[in-house]
Structures are given as C-alpha cells and as structure tokens.
Coordinates of C-alpha atoms in Angstrom, one line a residue:
Q1 CA -5.2 48.5 -137.3
R2 CA -4.5 44.9 -136.3
R3 CA -5.0 45.9 -132.6
R4 CA -8.3 47.6 -133.3
V5 CA -9.7 44.6 -135.1
T6 CA -8.6 42.2 -132.3
T7 CA -10.2 44.3 -129.6
Q8 CA -13.5 44.6 -131.5
F9 CA -13.5 40.8 -132.0
F10 CA -13.0 40.3 -128.3
L11 CA -15.8 42.6 -127.3
Q12 CA -18.2 40.9 -129.7
S13 CA -17.3 37.5 -128.4
S14 CA -17.4 38.4 -124.7
S15 CA -20.8 40.0 -125.1
S16 CA -22.4 36.5 -125.5
L17 CA -20.8 34.9 -122.5
P18 CA -23.1 34.3 -119.5
T19 CA -22.5 36.3 -116.4
R20 CA -23.6 35.3 -112.8
L21 CA -25.0 38.0 -110.6
D22 CA -26.8 37.3 -107.3
G23 CA -27.4 33.7 -108.3
R24 CA -29.1 34.6 -111.5
L25 CA -27.8 34.2 -115.1
F26 CA -27.4 37.2 -117.4
S27 CA -26.3 37.3 -121.1
T28 CA -25.0 40.6 -122.4
A29 CA -25.1 41.8 -126.0
A30 CA -23.2 44.8 -127.1
S31 CA -23.3 46.7 -130.4
S32 CA -21.2 49.4 -131.7
D33 CA -24.0 51.9 -131.2
E34 CA -25.5 50.9 -127.7
K35 CA -25.3 48.2 -125.1
T36 CA -28.5 46.6 -123.8
T37 CA -28.8 44.1 -121.0
T38 CA -31.5 41.4 -121.0
T39 CA -32.2 38.9 -118.2
T40 CA -33.0 35.3 -119.0
S41 CA -33.1 32.2 -116.8
S42 CA -32.0 28.9 -118.0
P43 CA -31.0 25.5 -116.4
T44 CA -27.3 24.9 -116.2
D45 CA -24.9 22.4 -114.7
D46 CA -24.6 24.7 -111.7
D47 CA -28.3 24.3 -110.9
E48 CA -28.0 20.6 -111.0
D49 CA -25.0 20.7 -108.7
D50 CA -26.9 22.9 -106.3
D51 CA -29.8 20.5 -106.2
E52 CA -27.5 17.6 -105.8
M53 CA -25.7 19.3 -102.9
L54 CA -29.0 20.1 -101.2
M55 CA -30.1 16.5 -101.5
K56 CA -26.8 15.3 -100.0
I57 CA -27.3 17.7 -97.1
K58 CA -30.8 16.4 -96.5
V59 CA -29.6 12.8 -96.6
E60 CA -26.8 13.5 -94.2
R61 CA -29.1 15.3 -91.8
K62 CA -31.6 12.4 -92.0
K63 CA -28.8 9.9 -91.3
K64 CA -27.6 12.0 -88.4
K65 CA -31.1 12.2 -87.0
N66 CA -31.7 8.5 -87.4
F67 CA -28.3 7.8 -85.7
E68 CA -29.2 10.1 -82.8
M69 CA -32.6 8.4 -82.5
R70 CA -31.0 5.0 -82.4
K71 CA -28.5 6.2 -79.9
D72 CA -31.2 7.6 -77.7
K73 CA -33.2 4.4 -78.0
R74 CA -30.1 2.4 -77.1
R75 CA -29.4 4.7 -74.1
L76 CA -33.0 4.2 -72.9
L77 CA -32.8 0.5 -73.4
L78 CA -29.7 0.2 -71.4
A79 CA -31.1 2.4 -68.7
R80 CA -34.3 0.3 -68.7
Q81 CA -32.3 -2.9 -68.4
K82 CA -30.3 -1.5 -65.5
R83 CA -33.4 -0.3 -63.7
K84 CA -35.0 -3.8 -64.2
R85 CA -31.8 -5.4 -62.9
L86 CA -31.7 -3.2 -59.9
M87 CA -35.5 -3.1 -59.6
V88 CA -35.8 0.7 -59.7
G89 CA -39.2 2.1 -58.9
M90 CA -40.8 5.3 -57.9
A91 CA -40.3 5.4 -54.2
K92 CA -39.4 7.7 -51.3
A93 CA -35.7 8.6 -51.3
V94 CA -33.5 7.0 -48.6
D95 CA -30.2 7.9 -47.1
R96 CA -27.4 6.0 -48.7
G97 CA -23.6 5.8 -48.2
Q98 CA -21.2 3.4 -49.8
Y99 CA -23.6 0.7 -49.0
A100 CA -27.4 1.1 -49.0
V101 CA -28.9 2.0 -45.7
T102 CA -32.6 1.6 -45.5
Y103 CA -32.7 3.0 -42.0
N104 CA -30.2 3.9 -39.2
P105 CA -28.5 0.6 -38.2
G106 CA -26.7 2.2 -35.2
G107 CA -29.5 2.2 -32.7
V108 CA -29.8 4.6 -29.8
N109 CA -26.5 5.0 -28.0
G110 CA -25.1 2.1 -30.1
T111 CA -26.7 -0.5 -27.7
M112 CA -29.3 -3.2 -28.4
F113 CA -31.8 -3.0 -25.6
E114 CA -31.7 0.7 -25.2
A115 CA -32.9 1.0 -28.7
K116 CA -36.4 -0.6 -28.8
S117 CA -38.3 2.5 -29.7
G118 CA -40.3 2.8 -26.4
L119 CA -40.8 -0.9 -25.9
P120 CA -40.7 -2.5 -22.4
S121 CA -37.3 -2.8 -20.8
S122 CA -37.7 -6.5 -20.2
S123 CA -35.7 -9.0 -22.2
S124 CA -38.6 -10.0 -24.4
F125 CA -41.5 -8.3 -26.4
L126 CA -44.1 -9.6 -28.7
V127 CA -44.6 -8.4 -32.3
L128 CA -47.6 -8.9 -34.6
G129 CA -46.5 -9.3 -38.2
I130 CA -48.8 -8.8 -41.2
E131 CA -48.1 -9.9 -44.8
S132 CA -50.3 -9.1 -47.8
S133 CA -47.8 -8.3 -50.6
C134 CA -49.3 -10.8 -53.1
D135 CA -51.9 -13.6 -52.8
D136 CA -51.4 -14.8 -49.2
T137 CA -52.9 -13.1 -46.2
G138 CA -50.6 -13.9 -43.2
A139 CA -50.3 -12.9 -39.6
A140 CA -48.1 -14.1 -36.8
I141 CA -47.1 -13.4 -33.2
V142 CA -43.3 -13.7 -32.7
R143 CA -41.4 -13.3 -29.4
S144 CA -38.2 -11.3 -29.6
S145 CA -36.2 -13.2 -27.0
D146 CA -36.0 -16.5 -28.9
G147 CA -37.8 -16.1 -32.2
C148 CA -40.6 -18.3 -31.0
I149 CA -43.6 -18.2 -33.3
L150 CA -46.3 -18.2 -30.6
G151 CA -49.2 -18.2 -33.1
E152 CA -49.7 -17.8 -36.8
A153 CA -52.4 -18.0 -39.5
L154 CA -52.4 -17.9 -43.3
A155 CA -55.2 -17.6 -45.8
S156 CA -54.2 -18.8 -49.2
Q157 CA -55.9 -17.7 -52.4
T158 CA -54.9 -20.6 -54.6
E159 CA -58.5 -21.6 -55.5
I160 CA -59.4 -18.1 -56.4
H161 CA -56.6 -17.6 -59.0
E162 CA -56.1 -21.1 -60.2
E163 CA -58.6 -20.8 -63.1
F164 CA -56.9 -17.6 -64.3
G165 CA -53.4 -19.1 -64.4
G166 CA -52.0 -16.3 -62.3
V167 CA -52.7 -13.8 -59.6
V168 CA -55.5 -11.3 -60.5
P169 CA -54.7 -8.1 -58.4
G170 CA -58.3 -7.0 -58.0
L171 CA -59.4 -10.4 -56.8
A172 CA -56.4 -10.7 -54.5
R173 CA -57.2 -7.3 -52.9
D174 CA -60.8 -8.3 -52.3
A175 CA -59.7 -11.6 -50.7
H176 CA -57.2 -9.8 -48.4
E177 CA -59.9 -7.4 -47.3
D178 CA -62.3 -10.3 -46.6
K179 CA -59.8 -12.4 -44.6
I180 CA -57.3 -10.1 -42.9
D181 CA -59.3 -9.4 -39.7
Q182 CA -60.0 -13.1 -39.3
V183 CA -56.4 -14.1 -39.9
I184 CA -55.1 -11.6 -37.3
Q185 CA -57.7 -12.8 -34.8
Q186 CA -56.7 -16.4 -35.4
A187 CA -53.0 -15.7 -34.9
L188 CA -53.8 -13.9 -31.6
E189 CA -55.9 -16.8 -30.4
R190 CA -53.2 -19.4 -31.2
A191 CA -50.7 -17.3 -29.3
G192 CA -53.0 -17.2 -26.3
L193 CA -53.6 -13.5 -26.6
S194 CA -57.1 -11.9 -26.3
S195 CA -56.4 -8.5 -27.8
I196 CA -53.9 -6.4 -29.8
D197 CA -53.3 -4.5 -26.6
E198 CA -51.2 -7.4 -25.4
V199 CA -48.9 -7.1 -28.4
D200 CA -45.9 -4.7 -28.0
A201 CA -45.4 -3.7 -31.6
I202 CA -46.8 -4.2 -35.1
G203 CA -44.8 -4.9 -38.3
V204 CA -46.2 -5.0 -41.8
T205 CA -44.9 -5.5 -45.3
V206 CA -45.0 -2.2 -47.2
G207 CA -43.2 -3.2 -50.4
P208 CA -42.3 -4.4 -52.9
G209 CA -45.4 -6.2 -54.1
L210 CA -48.9 -5.5 -55.6
E211 CA -49.7 -2.0 -54.4
I212 CA -53.4 -2.6 -53.9
C213 CA -52.7 -5.7 -51.9
L214 CA -50.0 -4.1 -49.8
R215 CA -52.4 -1.2 -49.0
V216 CA -54.8 -3.6 -47.3
G217 CA -52.2 -4.9 -44.8
C218 CA -50.6 -1.5 -44.3
N219 CA -53.9 0.3 -43.6
T220 CA -54.9 -2.4 -41.1
A221 CA -51.6 -2.3 -39.3
R222 CA -51.6 1.5 -39.3
E223 CA -55.1 1.6 -37.8
L224 CA -54.2 -0.9 -35.1
A225 CA -51.0 0.9 -34.2
I226 CA -52.8 4.2 -33.8
K227 CA -55.7 2.8 -31.9
Y228 CA -53.6 0.8 -29.4
N229 CA -50.6 3.2 -29.4
K230 CA -48.1 0.6 -30.6
P231 CA -44.7 1.1 -32.3
F232 CA -45.2 0.7 -36.1
V233 CA -42.5 -0.9 -38.4
G234 CA -42.8 -0.8 -42.2
V235 CA -41.0 -4.0 -43.4
H236 CA -39.2 -4.5 -46.7
H237 CA -40.4 -7.7 -48.2
L238 CA -37.0 -8.8 -49.5
E239 CA -35.2 -8.0 -46.3
A240 CA -37.8 -10.0 -44.4
H241 CA -37.0 -13.0 -46.6
I242 CA -33.2 -12.6 -45.9
L243 CA -33.6 -12.1 -42.2
M244 CA -35.7 -15.3 -41.9
A245 CA -32.4 -17.1 -42.2
R246 CA -31.3 -15.4 -38.9
L247 CA -34.4 -16.6 -37.0
P248 CA -33.2 -18.3 -33.8
Y249 CA -34.3 -21.8 -32.9
Q250 CA -34.1 -24.3 -30.1
N251 CA -33.8 -28.0 -30.2
T252 CA -36.6 -29.1 -27.9
E253 CA -38.3 -32.5 -28.1
K254 CA -41.5 -30.8 -29.0
N255 CA -40.0 -29.0 -31.9
K256 CA -38.1 -32.1 -33.0
D257 CA -41.4 -33.9 -33.4
E258 CA -42.9 -30.9 -35.3
D259 CA -39.9 -30.9 -37.7
D260 CA -40.4 -34.6 -38.5
D261 CA -44.1 -34.0 -39.3
D262 CA -43.6 -30.8 -41.3
E263 CA -41.2 -31.6 -44.2
E264 CA -38.8 -34.5 -44.8
D265 CA -36.0 -32.1 -45.7
T266 CA -36.6 -29.4 -43.2
S267 CA -32.9 -29.7 -42.2
T268 CA -30.5 -31.7 -44.1
T269 CA -27.7 -31.2 -41.6
T270 CA -27.7 -29.8 -38.2
T271 CA -24.6 -27.6 -38.9
T272 CA -25.5 -25.9 -42.1
T273 CA -29.3 -25.6 -42.3
V274 CA -31.6 -23.6 -40.1
Q275 CA -33.9 -26.0 -38.3
Q276 CA -37.6 -25.5 -37.7
P277 CA -38.0 -22.5 -35.4
P278 CA -40.0 -22.7 -32.2
L279 CA -43.7 -22.8 -32.9
A280 CA -46.5 -22.8 -30.4
T281 CA -49.1 -25.3 -31.7
E282 CA -52.8 -25.3 -31.1
E283 CA -52.3 -27.7 -28.1
S284 CA -50.1 -24.9 -26.6
T285 CA -52.5 -22.0 -27.0
T286 CA -51.4 -19.8 -24.1
T287 CA -48.2 -17.8 -23.8
N288 CA -47.4 -19.4 -20.4
E289 CA -47.6 -22.9 -21.9
A290 CA -45.5 -21.9 -24.8
E291 CA -42.9 -20.5 -22.4
E292 CA -42.5 -24.0 -20.8
H293 CA -41.1 -25.3 -24.0
H294 CA -39.3 -22.1 -25.1
P295 CA -38.2 -20.2 -22.0
H296 CA -37.0 -16.7 -22.3
F297 CA -33.4 -16.0 -22.7
L298 CA -31.6 -12.7 -23.3
L299 CA -31.0 -12.5 -27.1
F300 CA -27.8 -10.8 -28.0
P301 CA -26.4 -10.6 -31.6
Q302 CA -24.0 -13.5 -30.9
D303 CA -27.0 -15.7 -29.9
I304 CA -28.3 -15.7 -33.5
P305 CA -26.8 -18.6 -35.6
L306 CA -26.2 -16.6 -38.8
Q307 CA -24.0 -13.6 -38.2
F308 CA -23.2 -10.6 -40.4
P309 CA -21.6 -10.4 -42.8
F310 CA -22.9 -13.1 -45.1
L311 CA -23.8 -13.9 -48.7
A312 CA -27.5 -14.2 -49.5
L313 CA -29.1 -15.8 -52.5
L314 CA -32.7 -14.7 -52.9
V315 CA -34.7 -16.8 -55.3
S316 CA -38.4 -16.2 -55.6
G317 CA -41.2 -15.6 -58.1
G318 CA -40.2 -12.0 -58.6
H319 CA -36.6 -11.8 -57.7
C320 CA -33.3 -13.6 -58.3
Q321 CA -30.3 -11.8 -56.6
L322 CA -27.0 -12.4 -54.9
M323 CA -26.4 -9.9 -52.1
K324 CA -23.6 -9.1 -49.6
C325 CA -25.3 -8.6 -46.3
L326 CA -23.3 -6.4 -43.9
G327 CA -25.8 -5.6 -41.2
I328 CA -29.5 -4.8 -40.5
G329 CA -30.4 -2.4 -43.3
Q330 CA -27.1 -2.7 -45.1
Y331 CA -27.0 -4.7 -48.3
K332 CA -25.1 -4.6 -51.5
I333 CA -26.2 -6.3 -54.7
L334 CA -23.6 -8.5 -56.4
G335 CA -25.8 -9.7 -59.2
G336 CA -29.4 -9.8 -60.2
T337 CA -31.6 -11.0 -63.0
I338 CA -31.5 -9.1 -66.3
D339 CA -34.9 -10.4 -67.4
D340 CA -36.9 -13.1 -65.6
S341 CA -36.6 -14.6 -62.2
L342 CA -36.1 -18.3 -61.4
G343 CA -39.6 -18.5 -59.9
E344 CA -41.1 -16.9 -63.0
A345 CA -39.3 -19.5 -65.2
Y346 CA -40.7 -22.3 -63.1
D347 CA -44.2 -20.8 -63.5
K348 CA -44.0 -20.5 -67.3
T349 CA -42.6 -24.0 -67.6
A350 CA -45.4 -25.4 -65.5
R351 CA -48.0 -23.7 -67.7
L352 CA -46.3 -24.9 -70.9
L353 CA -46.5 -28.5 -69.5
G354 CA -50.1 -28.1 -68.6
L355 CA -49.6 -28.3 -64.9
K356 CA -51.8 -26.7 -62.3
V357 CA -50.0 -23.6 -60.9
G358 CA -52.5 -22.6 -58.3
G359 CA -50.1 -23.5 -55.6
G360 CA -47.1 -22.2 -57.6
G361 CA -45.4 -23.5 -60.7
G362 CA -42.3 -24.4 -58.7
P363 CA -43.7 -27.3 -56.6
A364 CA -45.6 -28.7 -59.7
V365 CA -42.4 -28.8 -61.9
E366 CA -40.3 -30.1 -59.0
K367 CA -42.7 -33.0 -58.5
L368 CA -43.0 -33.8 -62.2
A369 CA -39.2 -33.7 -62.6
L370 CA -38.8 -36.6 -60.1
D371 CA -40.1 -39.0 -62.8
G372 CA -37.9 -37.5 -65.6
D373 CA -34.4 -37.7 -67.0
P374 CA -32.5 -34.5 -66.4
N375 CA -30.2 -35.3 -69.4
A376 CA -33.0 -36.3 -71.8
I377 CA -33.1 -32.8 -73.5
K378 CA -30.0 -30.8 -74.3
L379 CA -30.4 -27.3 -73.0
S380 CA -27.7 -24.7 -72.9
V381 CA -26.9 -23.0 -69.6
P382 CA -27.7 -19.2 -69.7
M383 CA -24.8 -16.8 -69.9
E384 CA -22.3 -19.6 -69.5
R385 CA -19.6 -17.6 -71.4
R386 CA -20.2 -14.4 -69.6
R387 CA -17.6 -14.6 -66.8
E388 CA -17.3 -10.9 -65.9
D389 CA -20.5 -10.5 -63.9
L390 CA -22.8 -12.3 -61.4
D391 CA -26.1 -11.6 -63.2
F392 CA -28.8 -14.1 -64.0
S393 CA -31.0 -14.7 -67.0
Y394 CA -33.9 -17.1 -67.5
A395 CA -35.8 -15.7 -70.5
G396 CA -33.6 -17.7 -73.0
L397 CA -34.1 -20.9 -71.0
K398 CA -37.8 -20.5 -71.1
T399 CA -37.6 -20.2 -74.9
Q400 CA -35.4 -23.3 -75.2
V401 CA -38.0 -25.3 -73.2
R402 CA -40.8 -24.1 -75.4
M403 CA -38.9 -24.9 -78.6
A404 CA -38.0 -28.4 -77.2
A405 CA -41.7 -29.1 -76.5
E406 CA -42.7 -28.0 -80.0
K407 CA -40.0 -30.1 -81.5
M408 CA -41.1 -33.2 -79.6
K409 CA -44.7 -32.6 -80.8
L410 CA -43.5 -32.3 -84.5
E411 CA -41.5 -35.5 -84.2
K412 CA -44.5 -37.5 -83.2
K413 CA -45.2 -40.3 -85.7
E414 CA -48.4 -40.3 -87.7
G415 CA -51.2 -41.9 -85.7
E416 CA -49.6 -41.1 -82.3
Q417 CA -51.2 -38.7 -79.9
E418 CA -50.1 -35.1 -80.7
E419 CA -50.0 -34.0 -77.1
L420 CA -46.9 -34.7 -75.1
S421 CA -46.9 -37.9 -73.0
Y422 CA -46.4 -37.9 -69.3
Q423 CA -42.8 -39.1 -69.7
D424 CA -42.1 -36.4 -72.3
R425 CA -43.3 -33.7 -69.9
A426 CA -41.4 -35.3 -67.0
N427 CA -38.2 -35.2 -69.1
I428 CA -38.7 -31.6 -70.0
A429 CA -39.3 -30.7 -66.4
A430 CA -36.2 -32.5 -65.2
S431 CA -34.0 -31.1 -67.9
F432 CA -35.3 -27.5 -67.3
Q433 CA -34.7 -27.8 -63.5
N434 CA -31.2 -29.3 -64.0
V435 CA -30.1 -26.4 -66.2
A436 CA -31.9 -23.7 -64.1
I437 CA -30.1 -24.8 -61.0
K438 CA -26.8 -25.3 -62.8
H439 CA -27.0 -21.6 -63.8
L440 CA -27.4 -20.7 -60.1
E441 CA -24.5 -23.0 -59.2
Q442 CA -22.2 -21.3 -61.7
R443 CA -23.1 -17.8 -60.4
L444 CA -22.9 -18.8 -56.8
N445 CA -19.4 -20.4 -57.2
R446 CA -18.2 -17.2 -58.9
A447 CA -19.6 -15.0 -56.1
M448 CA -18.0 -17.2 -53.4
E449 CA -14.6 -17.2 -55.3
R450 CA -14.8 -13.4 -55.4
L451 CA -15.6 -13.1 -51.7
E452 CA -12.9 -15.5 -50.7
K453 CA -10.3 -13.3 -52.4
E454 CA -11.5 -10.2 -50.3
E455 CA -9.3 -10.0 -47.3
T456 CA -11.6 -7.6 -45.4
A457 CA -14.9 -9.5 -46.1
S458 CA -14.2 -12.8 -44.2
I459 CA -17.6 -14.1 -45.5
R460 CA -18.0 -17.8 -45.3
S461 CA -21.8 -18.1 -44.7
L462 CA -24.6 -18.4 -47.3
A463 CA -28.3 -17.7 -46.7
V464 CA -30.6 -19.2 -49.3
V465 CA -34.0 -17.5 -49.0
G466 CA -37.2 -16.9 -51.0
G467 CA -40.0 -19.1 -52.2
V468 CA -37.9 -21.2 -54.6
A469 CA -35.5 -22.0 -51.7
A470 CA -38.1 -24.6 -50.7
N471 CA -37.1 -26.7 -53.7
K472 CA -35.4 -29.9 -52.4
E473 CA -33.1 -30.4 -55.5
L474 CA -31.9 -26.8 -55.2
R475 CA -31.2 -27.0 -51.5
S476 CA -29.3 -30.3 -51.9
R477 CA -27.1 -29.1 -54.8
L478 CA -26.3 -25.7 -53.2
E479 CA -25.4 -27.4 -49.9
A480 CA -22.9 -29.6 -51.8
I481 CA -21.2 -26.5 -53.1
C482 CA -21.0 -25.1 -49.5
K483 CA -19.5 -28.4 -48.2
E484 CA -16.9 -28.4 -51.0
R485 CA -15.9 -24.8 -50.2
E486 CA -16.2 -25.2 -46.4
W487 CA -19.0 -22.7 -46.2
K488 CA -22.0 -22.8 -43.9
M489 CA -25.4 -22.7 -45.5
F490 CA -28.5 -21.4 -43.7
V491 CA -31.9 -21.9 -45.2
P492 CA -35.3 -21.6 -43.5
P493 CA -37.6 -24.6 -43.4
P494 CA -39.8 -24.9 -46.5
R495 CA -43.0 -23.4 -45.0
L496 CA -41.0 -20.3 -43.9
C497 CA -39.5 -19.8 -47.3
T498 CA -42.8 -18.6 -48.8
D499 CA -44.7 -15.5 -47.8
Q500 CA -46.2 -15.5 -44.3
G501 CA -46.7 -13.3 -41.3
A502 CA -43.7 -14.5 -39.3
M503 CA -41.3 -13.0 -41.7
S504 CA -42.8 -9.5 -41.2
A505 CA -42.8 -10.0 -37.4
W506 CA -39.1 -11.1 -37.2
A507 CA -37.9 -8.4 -39.6
A508 CA -39.7 -5.8 -37.4
I509 CA -38.0 -7.3 -34.3
E510 CA -34.6 -7.0 -36.0
R511 CA -35.3 -3.3 -36.8
L512 CA -36.7 -2.5 -33.4
M513 CA -33.6 -4.0 -31.7
V514 CA -31.5 -1.4 -33.5
G515 CA -33.9 1.4 -32.7
S516 CA -35.7 1.8 -35.9
S517 CA -39.4 2.3 -36.3
D518 CA -41.8 4.4 -38.4
E519 CA -44.7 6.8 -37.9
P520 CA -48.0 5.0 -38.7
E521 CA -49.7 8.2 -39.8
G522 CA -47.3 8.7 -42.8
A523 CA -47.0 5.0 -43.7
E524 CA -47.0 4.4 -47.4
V525 CA -46.7 1.3 -49.7
Y526 CA -44.5 0.8 -52.7
A527 CA -44.9 -1.6 -55.6
R528 CA -41.2 -1.1 -56.2
Y529 CA -39.1 -0.3 -53.2
P530 CA -35.4 0.8 -53.1
F531 CA -33.4 -1.8 -51.2
A532 CA -29.7 -2.0 -52.1
N533 CA -26.9 -0.6 -54.3
H534 CA -25.5 -2.6 -57.2
D535 CA -21.9 -3.7 -56.8
D536 CA -20.9 -1.5 -59.7
D537 CA -21.9 1.7 -57.8
D538 CA -18.9 3.0 -55.9
D539 CA -20.5 6.1 -54.5
G540 CA -23.6 6.9 -52.6
D541 CA -25.1 8.7 -55.6
D542 CA -27.5 5.9 -56.5
S543 CA -30.9 7.6 -56.8
D544 CA -31.4 5.3 -59.8
S545 CA -30.7 2.0 -58.1
S546 CA -32.7 -0.4 -56.0
G547 CA -33.2 -4.0 -55.3

C-alpha cells in the first residue's frame, strides 16, 4: 500500500514538470482517468542563454571581420609603400635576372663596334637626343667618339608655370608641341648640320615622366626615325641621368675657358669631379670646326673616366635613390625614398618661405640659405635611428619646417610684423638644407660601408646625378665624405645635372654601343617605368618592382 501511494505521488508530481521537445516547451498533466497533452510557450532561462550565445557569435564574427579588414588594409598599405619606394607602375614587362636588365647588355658577338645596330663602321657617329619628360624641351647632337656636344638647345617653361606654383601638365604639353620643332632645328644648326639625314641615330626619353609630355617628344622622334630610316632608341630618364656621369671630356683651352664662364663650381677637383664636357659653341657652328678642338678618337670602355661597377646617388625632383650600377642596363636599388624626394622637399620649403619656384625650389632655397644660420633651428634628422636599411624620408622634415615657421610667427611680439623676416626665412632655409643633406650623408656613409665589406664588389666610385646634384653645398659635403673614405666622386657640371637633350643622346650612344635599339613603330611612353630591382629581391621574380 505504501508503494502504491508513493508511485501515485510521483506520477502526479512529474506531470507538471516541463519537457523539451524539438526546441519547444511542453507541460504534461495526467489524471487517473486520462492523460492530455497541451502545448504552451513561455520564456525561460534557456531562451535568454540562446539569445546571449547568438549575440556573442555575432560580436565575434564582427570582430573577426574587422580584424581581417584591418589586416587587408595593412597589407595594401605595405604593398603601396613598397611600390612607391620601388616606383612601380603599369609598364611593359622586361627580362630580369638577379639584377634588373632593361635590355641586352652583351651586344652583338660581345664586341663594342660590331654592335651599333646598323650604324656606320667608322669610329664615330652622331646621335640626336630629345627630352620632353616634364617642363623642359631639349635637343642636342652628341658625337659618340668623344662625347662632344656639337649643338644643343633648350626651351624652358619657367614663366608659364611660375604663377601656378608648379607644373601644369596640359600647359606643359602645349608648350612642348609649340617649341619642339624649333628646338631640334636650333640644335642641328648649332652642330653645323642642315638636316636630320646627317644624324646617324635618334634617342628620346620615353619614361618616367608626365605621359602627355613624353608623348610629344616620342612621337616626334618616331616620325623622324621612320622618315629618315634612322635607328631609334627609347631612353630611360633615370638611366640617362646616371650615364651623364660617364660622359667623356677633354681638357682643351677652349673648354677650360667655357668652364670658367659656366659655373664657379663646375669642378671642385680635377680627380673626383667630371669636368665640363666638350661643347661646340655658336662660334664653332660647323662639325669640321668643332673637330679641330675635339678630334675623333676611338672610344673604348676604358677611355670613359667612370667605370662600372659604381655607386650612384640619384637626387632629383621626383626621385631619391642609391643604386649599385653594374653595367649598361644593369642596376640594383640599395635604397629609395619611402615618401617624398629631396627635390620635392626643397620645392615645398621654397613655397612655404614665399620664394619663387619657377626655376625650381632648390636653387631658391640654396641661395636664401647662404644668408642663414644652419644651426638656428633644431630639426631632427629623418630616420636617424633606423640603421637596418638605406631608405630615405623627407615628409617628416617638411612637417618640421612648417611647424618651425608657424612657431616663429606665434612668438612674434605684439606690434611686430606677423610675417617672417628675411633673416627668419634665411635661418629656416639654412637649417632645412643642413639636415636634408645630413640625412643623405648618413645613408651614403652606410651604403659605402656596406659595399666596402663586399669582397666581390670592389666599388670605390660614386656618381652623384640628378637636378639636386647641382647644389653646391651638397656637392661639397659629399665630396668630403669621398675624400675621407678614399673614394672618387663623379658629378656632371650643374647645367648637365638638370633635364636636357644631351642626356638622352649620350644614353642612346651607350645603348647603341652594346647593340641595343628599339623599333620606332611600336615605341610607347610610360609615366612610371620599371628600372631596377630592390636590394631585398634575391630572385628575378620582381614583376612588382621598379625604380
């Protein structure tokens, strides 16, 4: 009887317990006569737990998604920085090995004079060089045997762009189209030539640069090459700057006089600086007269003062790079700018100080800095604590200069003129230039130290090229480093550091001497043009790198 009562009590109690079935709640009531099942839904702790779990899952998914997005952004940022450092652009693929090869450096049969792409078998030939990569329209006739610049002409666009504070691409293109025929004709006349038919080959800059400006020069050169059946050479603008340090020269009395009239610091020493190359002046307007001062001689590689391999420092308005130069068309980047170039920093500083930048911010800042104190303003050297690489950075220095100028304005006493005085601006210019060059000095010393430790390199020559290489303070301080380390420094005269036609002509000569030329019909221009591998790239797989 006791068992019967206990069992009945259990059944009655259990009938009111909730039962879970398929995620829904049921409560069962049982009677002694019949059992009926009713379904009712009610919120429970399990529902709250489920909602909380779903919320946690959503939060975790959102966190993961945000993390992946940040990761992708970081990956894209790093890739963008690397492309900027290596100057990657959309351009035609080139054959590459361990070192970048922009064209076959071997030549035909491995010889020099059997590899001139159909040129005369004589020891000398003439090349017309055309330059239109930015805001200068240049043309020059250069002789291969001695690097003599027989005739040249340059049309500057300074007055056109001065009021805009920078180069306006559309206006630059129109000016190129308006002047290019006149510039070429003037170069021919100064060389004592009557027609393009008397030229043996044509070289033209095809990149990097402003594409619409490059196209003007390239189209003109292509039409002339096809019309007169001349070898055509597409020249890389950066390589042309580098090869200008290899331009041969002769110490004649005529050129000595020209050097003295050109620039005071054309050559600081006869052993470490490239002197003014031979130039046929207006008084010497015929080729025969020019030959009297610069007779032909058979130019072999050993006749060129600067021999491969060598270290090159390229400093210009758009580039700042250290490169190991191993041969014609073979270059390897040791370091490059991760943001702004030195030339761009000079331009921005010039605008900040209210200087006219029509002729370039570099010369304006350099001139103003002569009257300033280089230690007047304390500026930190960019990337001074980063010792593992050879890269450059000038964006931070520009910011420091701007903040220093603003601070000086705020510190003006009441009643004083709010604008910076001439001496204030001179001190800023001098302080900026001092730190900017010191950054170059640190990177250059590090590169030299690295190359000195390489047993196979045997590099002890430095070429300083590009528009900023015309800066006297920079040349003097870098030369001091070379003297201390017992290196030789080669730097073109100031007028040949900037863009002009002679650089395109000489680069074309160097290429023709190793048997390299291009088809004019398929000639293209590139705003960004692959040039060299970065030193971090060990293999030839570098479709993502350029310089």
